[in-house]
Coordinates of C-alpha atoms in Angstrom, one line a residue:
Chain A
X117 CA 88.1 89.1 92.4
X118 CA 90.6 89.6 94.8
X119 CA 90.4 87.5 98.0
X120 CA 90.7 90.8 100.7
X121 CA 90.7 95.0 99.4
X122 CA 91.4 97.5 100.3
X123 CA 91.1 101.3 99.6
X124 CA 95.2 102.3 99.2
X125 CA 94.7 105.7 99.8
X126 CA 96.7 107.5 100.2
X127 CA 94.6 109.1 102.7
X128 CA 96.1 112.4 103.9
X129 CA 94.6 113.5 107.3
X130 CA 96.0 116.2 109.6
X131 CA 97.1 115.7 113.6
X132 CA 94.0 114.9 115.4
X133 CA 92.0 113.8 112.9
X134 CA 90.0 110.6 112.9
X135 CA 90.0 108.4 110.6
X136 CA 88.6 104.8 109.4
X137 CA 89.3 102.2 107.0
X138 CA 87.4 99.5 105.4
X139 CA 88.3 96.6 104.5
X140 CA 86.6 93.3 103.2
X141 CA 86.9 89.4 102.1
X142 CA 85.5 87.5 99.9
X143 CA 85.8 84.2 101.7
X144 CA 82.8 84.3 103.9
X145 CA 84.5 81.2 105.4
X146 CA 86.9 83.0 106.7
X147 CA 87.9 82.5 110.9
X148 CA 90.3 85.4 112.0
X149 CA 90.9 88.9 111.1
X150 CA 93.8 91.4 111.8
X151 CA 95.5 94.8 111.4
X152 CA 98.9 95.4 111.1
X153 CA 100.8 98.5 110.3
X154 CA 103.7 98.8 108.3
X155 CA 106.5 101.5 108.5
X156 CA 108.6 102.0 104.9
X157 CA 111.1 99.3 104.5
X158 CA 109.9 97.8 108.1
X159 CA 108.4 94.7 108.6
X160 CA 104.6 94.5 109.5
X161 CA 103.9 94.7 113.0
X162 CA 100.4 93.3 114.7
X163 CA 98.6 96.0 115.3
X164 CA 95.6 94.6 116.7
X165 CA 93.6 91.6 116.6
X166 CA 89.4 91.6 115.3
X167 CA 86.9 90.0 117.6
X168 CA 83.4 89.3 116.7
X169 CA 82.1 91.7 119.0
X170 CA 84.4 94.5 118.2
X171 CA 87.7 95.9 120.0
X172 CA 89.4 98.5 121.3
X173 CA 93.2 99.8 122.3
X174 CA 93.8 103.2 122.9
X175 CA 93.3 105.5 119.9
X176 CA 92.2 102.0 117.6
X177 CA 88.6 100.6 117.4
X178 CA 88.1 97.6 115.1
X179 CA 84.9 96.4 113.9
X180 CA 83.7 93.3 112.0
X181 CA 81.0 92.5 110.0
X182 CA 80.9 88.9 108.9
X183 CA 77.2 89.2 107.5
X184 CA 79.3 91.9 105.3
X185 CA 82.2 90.5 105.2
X186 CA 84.1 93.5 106.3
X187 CA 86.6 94.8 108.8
X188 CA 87.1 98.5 109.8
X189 CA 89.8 100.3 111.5
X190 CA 89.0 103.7 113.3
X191 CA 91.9 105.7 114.3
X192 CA 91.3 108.5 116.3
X193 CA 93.2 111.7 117.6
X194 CA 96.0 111.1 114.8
X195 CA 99.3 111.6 115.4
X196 CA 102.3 111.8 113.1
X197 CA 103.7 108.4 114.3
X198 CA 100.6 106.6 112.8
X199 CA 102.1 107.7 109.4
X200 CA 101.9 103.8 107.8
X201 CA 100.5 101.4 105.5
X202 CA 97.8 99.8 107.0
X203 CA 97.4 96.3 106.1
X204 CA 94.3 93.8 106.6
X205 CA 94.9 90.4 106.9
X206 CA 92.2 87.5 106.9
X207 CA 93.2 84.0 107.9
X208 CA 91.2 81.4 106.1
X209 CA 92.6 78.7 108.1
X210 CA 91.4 76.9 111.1
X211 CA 94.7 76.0 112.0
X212 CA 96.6 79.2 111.1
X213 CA 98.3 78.7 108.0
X214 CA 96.5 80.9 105.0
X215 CA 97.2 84.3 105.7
X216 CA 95.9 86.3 103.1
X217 CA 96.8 90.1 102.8
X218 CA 95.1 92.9 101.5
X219 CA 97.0 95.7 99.7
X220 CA 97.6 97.6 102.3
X221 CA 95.9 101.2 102.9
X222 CA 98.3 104.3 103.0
X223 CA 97.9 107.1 105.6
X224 CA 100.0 110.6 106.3
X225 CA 99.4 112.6 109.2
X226 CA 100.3 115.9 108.7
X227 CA 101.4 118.6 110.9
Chain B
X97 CA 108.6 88.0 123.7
X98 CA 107.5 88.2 120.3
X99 CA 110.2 88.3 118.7
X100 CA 111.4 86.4 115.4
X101 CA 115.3 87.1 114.0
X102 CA 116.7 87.3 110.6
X103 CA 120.0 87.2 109.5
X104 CA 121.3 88.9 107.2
X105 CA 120.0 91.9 107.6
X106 CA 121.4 92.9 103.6
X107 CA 122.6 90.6 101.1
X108 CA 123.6 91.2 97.7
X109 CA 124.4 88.7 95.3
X110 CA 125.1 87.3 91.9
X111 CA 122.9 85.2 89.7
X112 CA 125.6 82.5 89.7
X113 CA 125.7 82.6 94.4
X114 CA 124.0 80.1 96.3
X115 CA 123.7 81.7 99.6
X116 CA 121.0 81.3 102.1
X117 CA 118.6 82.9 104.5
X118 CA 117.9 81.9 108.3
X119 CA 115.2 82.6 111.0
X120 CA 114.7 81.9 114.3
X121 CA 112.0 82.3 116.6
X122 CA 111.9 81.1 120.6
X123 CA 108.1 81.3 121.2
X124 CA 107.6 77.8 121.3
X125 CA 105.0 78.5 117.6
X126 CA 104.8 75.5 115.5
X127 CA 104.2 77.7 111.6
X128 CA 107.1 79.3 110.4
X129 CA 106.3 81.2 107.2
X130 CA 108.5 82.5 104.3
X131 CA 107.2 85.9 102.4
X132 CA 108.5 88.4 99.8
X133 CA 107.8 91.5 99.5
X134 CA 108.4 94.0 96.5
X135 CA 108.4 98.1 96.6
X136 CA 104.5 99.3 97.7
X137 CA 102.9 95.4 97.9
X138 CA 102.0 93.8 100.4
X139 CA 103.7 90.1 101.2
X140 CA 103.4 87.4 98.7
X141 CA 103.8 84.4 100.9
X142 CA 106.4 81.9 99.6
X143 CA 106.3 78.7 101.8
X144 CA 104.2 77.7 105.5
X145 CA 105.9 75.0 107.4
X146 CA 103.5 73.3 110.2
X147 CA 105.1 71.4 112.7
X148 CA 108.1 71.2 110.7
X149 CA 106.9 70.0 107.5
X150 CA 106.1 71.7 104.3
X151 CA 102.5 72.6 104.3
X152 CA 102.1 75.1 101.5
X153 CA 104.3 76.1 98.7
X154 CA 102.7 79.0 96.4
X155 CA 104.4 77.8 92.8
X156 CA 107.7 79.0 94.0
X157 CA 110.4 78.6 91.3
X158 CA 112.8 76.1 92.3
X159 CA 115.8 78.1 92.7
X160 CA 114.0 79.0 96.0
X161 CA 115.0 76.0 98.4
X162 CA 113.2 76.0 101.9
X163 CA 114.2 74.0 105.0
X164 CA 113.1 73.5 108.3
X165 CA 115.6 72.2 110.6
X166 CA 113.5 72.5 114.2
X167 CA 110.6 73.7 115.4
X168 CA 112.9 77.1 115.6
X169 CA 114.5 77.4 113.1
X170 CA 114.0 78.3 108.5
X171 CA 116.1 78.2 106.5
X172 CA 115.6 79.9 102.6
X173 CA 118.4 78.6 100.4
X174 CA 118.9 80.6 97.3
X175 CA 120.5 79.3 93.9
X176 CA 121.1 81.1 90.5
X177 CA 118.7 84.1 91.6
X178 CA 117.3 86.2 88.5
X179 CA 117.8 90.1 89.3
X180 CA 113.8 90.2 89.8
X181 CA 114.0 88.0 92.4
X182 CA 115.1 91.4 94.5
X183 CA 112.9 92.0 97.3
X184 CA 112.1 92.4 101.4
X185 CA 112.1 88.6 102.2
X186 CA 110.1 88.4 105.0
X187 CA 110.2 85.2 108.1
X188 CA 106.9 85.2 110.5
X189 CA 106.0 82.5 112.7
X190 CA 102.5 82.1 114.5
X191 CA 101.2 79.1 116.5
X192 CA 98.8 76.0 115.2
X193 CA 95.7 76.7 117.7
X194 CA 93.3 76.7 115.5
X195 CA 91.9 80.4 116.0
X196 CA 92.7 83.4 116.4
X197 CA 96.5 82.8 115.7
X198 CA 98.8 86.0 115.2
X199 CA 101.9 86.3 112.9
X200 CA 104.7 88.0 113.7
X201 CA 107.2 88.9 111.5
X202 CA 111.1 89.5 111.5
X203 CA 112.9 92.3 110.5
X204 CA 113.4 90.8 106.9
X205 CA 116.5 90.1 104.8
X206 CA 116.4 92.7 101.6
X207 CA 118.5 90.9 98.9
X208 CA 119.3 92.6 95.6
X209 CA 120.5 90.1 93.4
X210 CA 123.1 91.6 90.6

């Protein structure tokens, strides 16, 4: 069993859609949770971090669930720039060194 | 400032080359990470260095040579590459809090080895 899925999509949504994207771990050890985004031949960028009690920036909501062991991404009002691959990464490290990545979930916006 | 340097930005190479990557970072974190990345995966990390020692190396072949000068600086020293060895290779660097730490990556080195 992989350590952290993902759904890779592609999910194709159209401007000013919302969207959402699961994601989950197995290791219900597990201390810190993150999105990044990744543009083709990019490097991936932080998107935003996931707190226990939920966060938001703008546009992005991101959930956790540790009883479920999952992590979701909402993405509302889509615009073309959010065109990426969407990855989740889980850190099973107290002290920051495992960073374990899930395959990444594909998403077009489309005019 | 978040932000981690790679250089080169393209390198190709023969299977015979030794050549070698280098990172930098100037955020004061004490992980440095090496990662490589292949067409529609996500990274496969390679090497952590905490406070400047080797803390994790995933079964990388030896023809992959790490090295960590200072707390800024990573090196990735490459010898008698196969061409499957091509890839995005991918430096991050995040602190050693103990929570919560974020990565951050630089722009990558993409080396195609001929």
């Amino acid at each position: 069993r992989k350590e952290v899925e993902q759904d890779p999509g592609p999910f194709n949504v159209p401007e000013g859609a919302t969207v959402a994207f699961n994601c989950t771990y197995s290791n219900s050890a597990s201390q810190s949770f993150f999105w990044y985004r990744q543009d083709c031949r990019k490097e991936p960028k932080l998107l935003m971090s996931v707190y226990s009690s939920g966060n938001e920036d703008g546009r992005f909501t991101a959930q956790l669930n540790r009883a479920s062991q999952y992590i979701s991404l909402l993405i509302r009002d889509s615009k073309l720039s959010d065109s990426a691959t969407y990855l989740c990464v889980v850190n099973d490290n107290n002290y920051g060194q495992n960073f374990v990545f899930g395959p990444g979930t594909r998403l077009s916006v489309l005019p | 400032d978040t932000e981690v340097t790679q250089t080169p930005k393209h390198l190709v190479m023969g299977m015979t080359n030794k050549k070698s990557l280098k990172c930098e970072q100037h955020m004061g974190h004490r992980a440095m990470y090496w990662y490589k990345q292949k067409a529609k995966k996500p990274p496969e990390l390679m090497f952590v260095y905490s406070y400047e020692k080797l803390s994790i190396n995933e079964s990388v072949p030896s023809r992959f040579s790490p090295e960590c000068p200072n707390s800024s600086l990573l090196n990735l020293h490459l010898h008698a590459l196969q061409p499957e060895d091509s890839a995005l290779y991918l430096c991050a660097s995040s602190q050693v809090s103990g929570y919560g730490d974020e990565q951050y990556f630089g722009p990558g080195t993409r080396l195609t080895v001929t």
